[in-house]
Amino acid sequence: MSNPAVPFPPEDELYSNAWAKDIFKDKVVFCTGGAGTICSGQVRALVSLGANAAILGRREANTKAVAAEIAKVRPGSKVIGFGCDVRDYNALVSTVEATVKELGKIDFLICGAAGNFLSTIEGLSSNAFKTVIDIDLLGSYNTVKACLPELRKTKGRIIFVSATFHYTGTALQAHVGAAKAGIDALSHTLALELGPAGITSNIIAPGAIANTEGMERLAPKNMIPDDMRKNPAKLNPLGRWGTVSEVADSTIFLFSDAGRYVNGITLVVDGGSWRNSNSIANFLYPTIFQPGAENFDFMTTKGAKKQNGSKL
Ligand code: COA
């Protein structure tokens, strides 16, 4: 990920060989968090199979650069990058308008914008907790509300990108677990409320996906020994981390005709990992919560530095 304009792992496949070309011809996808590794991989697969796309990210220049990279996957495709913070409802409404002006409609919505970092509850200020709730949960709500008039016209499909942290509870993820639980509840409700309008709402919950920003943030090198990192057989029933293309495959399925009767589900794409143990912190559990661990450095971000020296 040295070049932020190319977030997807170059060695990864786009998707499996299960899908026919052009299945998404003339479809339009609208994706928040679309400049991130996983969501750009989802969009790139859909564009490759015929769709046009609008991707939204907070860093406008980077998002436009990622859009240009995605467009290369299919000559003639239209992929637009918009600078937009999902916490700003009015900005989303304007971006939906601009998308419809440029691409004509919205068929598929991916709510993927998310924020995450590792923190104990002591290290988490009220504003830090609220920031993640605002980006993940309120941002998903804002996005759906802004897109809904368009989705009603197309009998569209919605996918929320969630997580598995809240299934078992995950140390250092109080903020994200709460936000993702809320997203799941939102999707389940929409499946019921919007189903009669022909709109489906489903969740994809990726596990640990290799070469992603999430892996860098949530599985820092000081928490997972190198041998485990290379060979995660003790963590994952399938003995490996997931790939972006495997999340893309699930996305293709849910948006394709094959997924037309699937509504209100959570598709967990994690190799069965959460059923084993969901907590990356288990490597150091409970050591990092005991006296003497006050200076443990979870990661090298602003907040983590702030945590150093604070009480765990
Ligand atoms: N530990 C504890 N608190 C942290 C933190 C950390 N690692 N990182 C940020 N925070 C706190 C900040 O200190 C601040 O709280 P304060 O005002 O009480 O000091 C609060 O969170 C908001 O931080 P700020 O940097 O102002 O928010 P932002 O909106 O610019 O950034 C984040 C949002 C914090 C989620 C940031 O990590 C981000 O931009 N992430 C986007 C990418 C991402 O996380 N993707 C998910 C991949 S899994």
CSV table of C-alpha atoms and ligand atoms in Angstrom, one decimal:
chain,number,residue,atom,x,y,z
A,1,MET,CA,0.0,0.0,0.0
A,2,SER,CA,2.9,2.4,-0.7
A,3,ASN,CA,0.8,4.2,-3.3
A,4,PRO,CA,-2.5,5.3,-1.7
A,5,ALA,CA,-4.0,5.7,-5.2
A,6,VAL,CA,-3.8,2.0,-5.6
A,7,PRO,CA,-5.3,0.6,-2.4
A,8,PHE,CA,-6.1,-2.9,-3.8
A,9,PRO,CA,-3.4,-5.5,-3.5
A,10,PRO,CA,-2.0,-5.8,-7.0
A,11,GLU,CA,-1.3,-9.5,-6.8
A,12,ASP,CA,-4.9,-10.3,-5.8
A,13,GLU,CA,-7.5,-11.6,-8.3
A,14,LEU,CA,-10.5,-9.3,-8.9
A,15,TYR,CA,-12.9,-12.1,-8.2
A,16,SER,CA,-13.3,-15.8,-8.7
A,17,ASN,CA,-14.1,-17.3,-12.2
A,18,ALA,CA,-17.7,-17.9,-11.2
A,19,TRP,CA,-19.2,-14.8,-12.8
A,20,ALA,CA,-20.1,-14.0,-16.4
A,21,LYS,CA,-18.8,-10.8,-17.9
A,22,ASP,CA,-21.3,-7.9,-18.3
A,23,ILE,CA,-23.7,-9.1,-15.6
A,24,PHE,CA,-23.8,-5.6,-14.2
A,25,LYS,CA,-24.0,-3.8,-17.6
A,26,ASP,CA,-25.8,-0.4,-17.2
A,27,LYS,CA,-25.9,-0.8,-13.4
A,28,VAL,CA,-24.6,2.0,-11.2
A,29,VAL,CA,-23.0,1.5,-7.8
A,30,PHE,CA,-22.6,4.2,-5.1
A,31,CYS,CA,-20.0,3.4,-2.5
A,32,THR,CA,-18.9,5.2,0.6
A,33,GLY,CA,-15.4,4.4,1.8
A,34,GLY,CA,-14.8,3.6,-1.8
A,35,ALA,CA,-11.1,4.6,-1.7
A,36,GLY,CA,-10.4,2.1,1.0
A,37,THR,CA,-8.8,-1.3,0.3
A,38,ILE,CA,-11.9,-3.5,0.7
A,39,CYS,CA,-14.5,-1.2,-0.8
A,40,SER,CA,-12.3,-0.2,-3.8
A,41,GLY,CA,-11.9,-4.0,-4.4
A,42,GLN,CA,-15.7,-4.4,-4.3
A,43,VAL,CA,-16.3,-1.6,-6.7
A,44,ARG,CA,-13.4,-2.6,-9.0
A,45,ALA,CA,-15.0,-6.1,-9.4
A,46,LEU,CA,-18.5,-4.6,-10.1
A,47,VAL,CA,-17.0,-2.2,-12.7
A,48,SER,CA,-15.1,-5.0,-14.3
A,49,LEU,CA,-18.4,-6.8,-14.7
A,50,GLY,CA,-20.1,-3.9,-16.4
A,51,ALA,CA,-21.1,-1.4,-13.8
A,52,ASN,CA,-20.3,2.3,-13.5
A,53,ALA,CA,-19.6,3.8,-10.1
A,54,ALA,CA,-19.4,6.7,-7.8
A,55,ILE,CA,-17.0,6.3,-4.9
A,56,LEU,CA,-16.9,8.6,-1.9
A,57,GLY,CA,-14.0,9.3,0.4
A,58,ARG,CA,-13.0,12.0,2.8
A,59,ARG,CA,-9.7,12.8,1.0
A,60,GLU,CA,-11.0,14.1,-2.4
A,61,ALA,CA,-7.8,14.0,-4.4
A,62,ASN,CA,-7.0,10.5,-3.2
A,63,THR,CA,-10.6,9.3,-3.9
A,64,LYS,CA,-10.4,10.8,-7.4
A,65,ALA,CA,-7.1,9.0,-8.0
A,66,VAL,CA,-8.6,5.7,-6.8
A,67,ALA,CA,-11.6,6.2,-9.1
A,68,ALA,CA,-9.2,6.7,-12.0
A,69,GLU,CA,-7.4,3.5,-11.1
A,70,ILE,CA,-10.7,1.5,-10.8
A,71,ALA,CA,-11.9,2.8,-14.2
A,72,LYS,CA,-8.8,1.2,-15.9
A,73,VAL,CA,-10.3,-2.2,-15.2
A,74,ARG,CA,-12.8,-1.8,-18.0
A,75,PRO,CA,-12.3,0.5,-20.9
A,76,GLY,CA,-15.3,2.7,-21.4
A,77,SER,CA,-16.4,2.5,-17.8
A,78,LYS,CA,-17.3,5.6,-15.8
A,79,VAL,CA,-16.0,5.8,-12.3
A,80,ILE,CA,-16.3,9.1,-10.4
A,81,GLY,CA,-14.5,10.0,-7.2
A,82,PHE,CA,-16.2,12.4,-4.8
A,83,GLY,CA,-14.8,14.1,-1.7
A,84,CYS,CA,-17.5,13.6,0.9
A,85,ASP,CA,-17.6,13.0,4.6
A,86,VAL,CA,-20.5,10.6,5.5
A,87,ARG,CA,-21.1,12.6,8.7
A,88,ASP,CA,-22.3,15.5,6.6
A,89,TYR,CA,-25.8,14.6,5.4
A,90,ASN,CA,-26.2,17.6,3.1
A,91,ALA,CA,-22.9,16.8,1.4
A,92,LEU,CA,-24.2,13.3,0.8
A,93,VAL,CA,-27.5,14.6,-0.8
A,94,SER,CA,-25.4,16.8,-3.1
A,95,THR,CA,-23.2,13.9,-4.0
A,96,VAL,CA,-26.2,11.7,-4.8
A,97,GLU,CA,-27.5,14.5,-7.1
A,98,ALA,CA,-24.2,14.8,-8.8
A,99,THR,CA,-24.0,11.0,-9.3
A,100,VAL,CA,-27.5,10.8,-10.8
A,101,LYS,CA,-26.6,13.8,-13.1
A,102,GLU,CA,-23.4,12.0,-14.3
A,103,LEU,CA,-24.4,8.3,-14.2
A,104,GLY,CA,-28.2,8.5,-14.5
A,105,LYS,CA,-29.3,6.5,-11.4
A,106,ILE,CA,-28.2,4.4,-8.4
A,107,ASP,CA,-28.9,0.6,-8.4
A,108,PHE,CA,-26.4,-0.6,-5.8
A,109,LEU,CA,-25.4,1.1,-2.6
A,110,ILE,CA,-22.4,0.0,-0.5
A,111,CYS,CA,-22.1,1.7,2.9
A,112,GLY,CA,-18.5,1.1,3.6
A,113,ALA,CA,-17.1,4.2,5.2
A,114,ALA,CA,-15.6,3.3,8.6
A,115,GLY,CA,-13.1,4.4,11.2
A,116,ASN,CA,-11.2,2.2,13.5
A,117,PHE,CA,-8.3,2.1,15.9
A,118,LEU,CA,-7.4,-0.1,18.9
A,119,SER,CA,-8.1,1.4,22.3
A,120,THR,CA,-9.0,0.3,25.8
A,121,ILE,CA,-12.1,1.9,27.3
A,122,GLU,CA,-9.8,4.1,29.4
A,123,GLY,CA,-8.0,5.3,26.4
A,124,LEU,CA,-11.2,6.1,24.6
A,125,SER,CA,-12.5,9.7,25.1
A,126,SER,CA,-16.2,10.4,24.7
A,127,ASN,CA,-15.3,12.2,21.5
A,128,ALA,CA,-13.3,9.2,20.2
A,129,PHE,CA,-16.2,6.9,20.8
A,130,LYS,CA,-18.6,9.4,19.2
A,131,THR,CA,-16.3,9.8,16.2
A,132,VAL,CA,-16.5,6.1,15.3
A,133,ILE,CA,-20.3,6.0,15.9
A,134,ASP,CA,-20.7,9.1,13.7
A,135,ILE,CA,-18.6,7.7,10.8
A,136,ASP,CA,-19.8,4.1,10.9
A,137,LEU,CA,-23.4,4.2,12.2
A,138,LEU,CA,-24.7,7.7,11.6
A,139,GLY,CA,-22.8,7.8,8.3
A,140,SER,CA,-24.5,4.6,7.2
A,141,TYR,CA,-27.9,6.0,8.1
A,142,ASN,CA,-27.1,9.3,6.4
A,143,THR,CA,-26.0,7.5,3.2
A,144,VAL,CA,-29.1,5.3,3.1
A,145,LYS,CA,-31.4,8.3,3.7
A,146,ALA,CA,-29.7,10.3,0.9
A,147,CYS,CA,-29.8,7.4,-1.6
A,148,LEU,CA,-33.3,6.1,-0.7
A,149,PRO,CA,-35.3,8.2,-3.3
A,150,GLU,CA,-33.0,6.8,-6.0
A,151,LEU,CA,-33.1,3.3,-4.7
A,152,ARG,CA,-36.9,3.3,-4.7
A,153,LYS,CA,-36.8,4.2,-8.4
A,154,THR,CA,-34.5,1.3,-9.3
A,155,LYS,CA,-35.6,-1.3,-6.7
A,156,GLY,CA,-32.0,-1.1,-5.6
A,157,ARG,CA,-29.9,-3.3,-3.4
A,158,ILE,CA,-28.0,-2.2,-0.3
A,159,ILE,CA,-24.9,-3.8,1.3
A,160,PHE,CA,-23.5,-2.6,4.6
A,161,VAL,CA,-19.9,-3.5,5.3
A,162,SER,CA,-19.9,-4.5,8.9
A,163,ALA,CA,-17.7,-6.7,11.1
A,164,THR,CA,-17.8,-9.6,13.5
A,165,PHE,CA,-16.3,-7.9,16.6
A,166,HIS,CA,-19.7,-7.6,18.3
A,167,TYR,CA,-20.7,-11.3,17.9
A,168,THR,CA,-18.4,-12.4,20.8
A,169,GLY,CA,-17.2,-9.1,22.1
A,170,THR,CA,-13.7,-8.0,21.2
A,171,ALA,CA,-11.2,-6.3,23.5
A,172,LEU,CA,-10.0,-2.9,22.4
A,173,GLN,CA,-13.0,-2.5,20.1
A,174,ALA,CA,-15.8,-1.1,22.3
A,175,HIS,CA,-16.4,1.8,19.9
A,176,VAL,CA,-16.4,-0.2,16.7
A,177,GLY,CA,-18.3,-3.2,18.2
A,178,ALA,CA,-21.1,-0.8,19.3
A,179,ALA,CA,-21.1,1.0,15.9
A,180,LYS,CA,-21.2,-2.3,13.9
A,181,ALA,CA,-24.0,-3.8,16.1
A,182,GLY,CA,-26.0,-0.6,15.3
A,183,ILE,CA,-25.3,-1.0,11.6
A,184,ASP,CA,-26.5,-4.6,11.7
A,185,ALA,CA,-29.7,-3.5,13.4
A,186,LEU,CA,-30.2,-0.8,10.8
A,187,SER,CA,-29.9,-3.3,7.9
A,188,HIS,CA,-32.2,-5.8,9.5
A,189,THR,CA,-34.9,-3.1,9.9
A,190,LEU,CA,-34.4,-1.9,6.3
A,191,ALA,CA,-34.8,-5.4,5.0
A,192,LEU,CA,-38.3,-5.4,6.5
A,193,GLU,CA,-39.3,-1.8,5.7
A,194,LEU,CA,-37.9,-1.6,2.1
A,195,GLY,CA,-38.5,-5.2,1.0
A,196,PRO,CA,-42.1,-4.3,-0.1
A,197,ALA,CA,-40.5,-1.6,-2.4
A,198,GLY,CA,-38.3,-4.3,-4.0
A,199,ILE,CA,-35.2,-3.1,-2.2
A,200,THR,CA,-33.0,-5.6,-0.4
A,201,SER,CA,-30.7,-4.9,2.5
A,202,ASN,CA,-27.9,-7.2,3.5
A,203,ILE,CA,-24.6,-7.1,5.4
A,204,ILE,CA,-21.2,-8.4,4.5
A,205,ALA,CA,-19.0,-8.9,7.6
A,206,PRO,CA,-15.4,-9.4,6.5
A,207,GLY,CA,-12.9,-11.0,8.9
A,208,ALA,CA,-9.2,-10.4,8.7
A,209,ILE,CA,-8.4,-9.6,5.1
A,210,ALA,CA,-4.7,-9.6,4.0
A,211,ASN,CA,-3.0,-6.4,2.8
A,212,THR,CA,-5.7,-4.0,4.0
A,213,GLU,CA,-5.6,-0.9,6.1
A,214,GLY,CA,-7.8,-2.8,8.6
A,215,MET,CA,-5.1,-5.4,9.0
A,216,GLU,CA,-2.5,-2.8,9.5
A,217,ARG,CA,-4.6,-1.0,12.1
A,218,LEU,CA,-6.1,-4.0,13.9
A,219,ALA,CA,-3.3,-6.5,13.8
A,220,PRO,CA,-0.2,-4.4,14.4
A,221,LYS,CA,3.1,-6.3,14.3
A,222,ASN,CA,3.6,-5.9,18.0
A,223,MET,CA,0.5,-7.9,18.7
A,224,ILE,CA,0.7,-10.8,16.3
A,225,PRO,CA,3.9,-12.8,16.2
A,226,ASP,CA,5.4,-13.1,12.8
A,227,ASP,CA,4.9,-16.8,12.5
A,228,MET,CA,1.2,-16.5,13.3
A,229,ARG,CA,1.0,-13.6,10.8
A,230,LYS,CA,2.4,-15.8,8.1
A,231,ASN,CA,0.5,-18.9,9.1
A,232,PRO,CA,-2.7,-18.0,10.9
A,233,ALA,CA,-3.9,-21.6,11.2
A,234,LYS,CA,-4.5,-21.3,15.0
A,235,LEU,CA,-6.8,-18.3,14.3
A,236,ASN,CA,-8.7,-19.3,11.2
A,237,PRO,CA,-10.3,-22.7,10.4
A,238,LEU,CA,-9.2,-22.2,6.7
A,239,GLY,CA,-5.6,-21.5,7.8
A,240,ARG,CA,-5.2,-18.2,6.0
A,241,TRP,CA,-6.2,-14.6,5.9
A,242,GLY,CA,-9.0,-13.6,3.5
A,243,THR,CA,-8.4,-11.7,0.2
A,244,VAL,CA,-10.1,-8.6,-1.1
A,245,SER,CA,-11.4,-10.7,-4.0
A,246,GLU,CA,-13.3,-13.0,-1.6
A,247,VAL,CA,-15.2,-10.0,-0.3
A,248,ALA,CA,-15.7,-8.9,-3.9
A,249,ASP,CA,-17.2,-12.3,-4.7
A,250,SER,CA,-19.8,-12.0,-1.9
A,251,THR,CA,-20.6,-8.5,-3.1
A,252,ILE,CA,-21.1,-9.8,-6.7
A,253,PHE,CA,-23.4,-12.6,-5.4
A,254,LEU,CA,-25.6,-10.3,-3.4
A,255,PHE,CA,-26.0,-7.7,-6.2
A,256,SER,CA,-26.4,-10.3,-8.9
A,257,ASP,CA,-29.6,-12.1,-10.0
A,258,ALA,CA,-28.4,-15.1,-8.0
A,259,GLY,CA,-28.9,-13.0,-4.9
A,260,ARG,CA,-32.3,-11.6,-5.8
A,261,TYR,CA,-34.2,-13.4,-3.0
A,262,VAL,CA,-31.6,-12.8,-0.4
A,263,ASN,CA,-32.7,-10.1,2.0
A,264,GLY,CA,-31.9,-9.3,5.7
A,265,ILE,CA,-28.9,-11.6,6.0
A,266,THR,CA,-25.4,-11.2,7.2
A,267,LEU,CA,-22.8,-12.8,4.9
A,268,VAL,CA,-19.7,-13.4,7.1
A,269,VAL,CA,-16.6,-13.6,4.9
A,270,ASP,CA,-14.0,-14.7,7.4
A,271,GLY,CA,-13.2,-18.4,6.8
A,272,GLY,CA,-15.1,-19.3,10.0
A,273,SER,CA,-12.7,-17.3,12.1
A,274,TRP,CA,-15.1,-15.7,14.5
A,275,ARG,CA,-16.4,-19.0,15.7
A,276,ASN,CA,-12.8,-19.9,16.8
A,277,SER,CA,-11.8,-16.7,18.5
A,278,ASN,CA,-12.4,-13.2,17.3
A,279,SER,CA,-10.0,-11.3,19.5
A,280,ILE,CA,-6.6,-10.4,18.0
A,281,ALA,CA,-5.9,-9.1,21.5
A,282,ASN,CA,-6.1,-12.7,22.7
A,283,PHE,CA,-2.4,-13.1,21.9
A,284,LEU,CA,-1.6,-10.8,24.7
A,285,TYR,CA,-4.7,-11.4,26.8
A,286,PRO,CA,-5.0,-10.6,29.7
A,287,THR,CA,-1.4,-9.3,30.0
A,288,ILE,CA,-2.2,-5.9,28.4
A,289,PHE,CA,-5.0,-5.3,30.8
A,290,GLN,CA,-3.0,-6.0,33.9
A,291,PRO,CA,-0.8,-3.7,36.1
A,292,GLY,CA,2.5,-3.1,34.4
A,293,ALA,CA,1.1,-2.8,30.9
A,294,GLU,CA,0.5,1.0,31.2
A,295,ASN,CA,2.9,1.8,28.4
A,296,PHE,CA,1.9,-0.8,26.0
A,297,ASP,CA,1.9,0.7,22.5
A,298,PHE,CA,-1.1,-0.6,20.5
A,299,MET,CA,-0.1,1.2,17.4
A,300,THR,CA,1.7,4.3,16.4
A,301,THR,CA,-1.2,6.7,15.8
A,302,LYS,CA,-1.9,10.1,17.4
A,303,GLY,CA,-4.4,8.5,19.8
A,304,ALA,CA,-2.1,5.6,20.7
A,305,LYS,CA,0.7,8.0,21.5
A,306,LYS,CA,-1.7,9.9,23.7
A,307,GLN,CA,-2.5,6.7,25.5
A,308,ASN,CA,1.1,6.0,26.4
A,309,GLY,CA,1.5,6.7,30.1
A,310,SER,CA,-2.3,6.7,30.7
A,311,LYS,CA,-3.8,4.1,32.9
A,312,LEU,CA,-5.0,0.9,31.1
B,1,COA,N1,-6.8,5.8,20.4
B,1,COA,C1,-7.6,6.5,21.1
B,1,COA,N2,-8.3,7.7,20.7
B,1,COA,C2,-8.1,8.0,19.4
B,1,COA,C3,-7.2,7.3,18.5
B,1,COA,C4,-6.6,6.1,19.1
B,1,COA,N3,-5.8,5.4,18.3
B,1,COA,N4,-7.2,7.9,17.3
B,1,COA,C5,-8.0,9.0,17.4
B,1,COA,N5,-8.5,9.0,18.7
B,1,COA,C6,-9.4,10.1,19.2
B,1,COA,C7,-8.8,11.4,19.1
B,1,COA,O1,-7.9,11.7,20.1
B,1,COA,C8,-10.1,12.3,19.2
B,1,COA,O2,-10.6,12.4,20.6
B,1,COA,P1,-10.3,13.7,21.5
B,1,COA,O3,-10.9,14.8,20.8
B,1,COA,O4,-11.0,13.4,22.8
B,1,COA,O5,-8.8,13.8,21.6
B,1,COA,C9,-11.1,11.5,18.5
B,1,COA,O6,-10.6,10.1,18.5
B,1,COA,C10,-11.3,12.0,17.1
B,1,COA,O7,-10.1,12.0,16.4
B,1,COA,P2,-9.8,12.8,15.1
B,1,COA,O8,-8.5,12.5,14.6
B,1,COA,O9,-10.1,14.2,15.3
B,1,COA,O10,-11.0,12.2,14.1
B,1,COA,P3,-11.1,12.2,12.6
B,1,COA,O11,-12.5,12.3,12.2
B,1,COA,O12,-10.1,13.0,11.9
B,1,COA,O13,-10.5,10.6,12.3
B,1,COA,C11,-10.6,8.3,13.0
B,1,COA,C12,-11.4,9.5,12.5
B,1,COA,C13,-10.1,8.6,14.5
B,1,COA,C14,-11.5,7.1,13.0
B,1,COA,C15,-9.3,8.1,12.2
B,1,COA,O14,-8.6,6.9,12.7
B,1,COA,C16,-9.6,7.9,10.7
B,1,COA,O15,-9.7,8.9,10.0
B,1,COA,N6,-9.7,6.7,10.2
B,1,COA,C17,-10.1,6.4,8.8
B,1,COA,C18,-9.6,5.1,8.3
B,1,COA,C19,-10.0,4.0,9.1
B,1,COA,O16,-10.0,4.0,10.3
B,1,COA,N7,-10.4,2.9,8.4
B,1,COA,C20,-10.8,1.7,9.0
B,1,COA,C21,-10.0,0.6,8.6
B,1,COA,S1,-10.5,-0.8,9.6
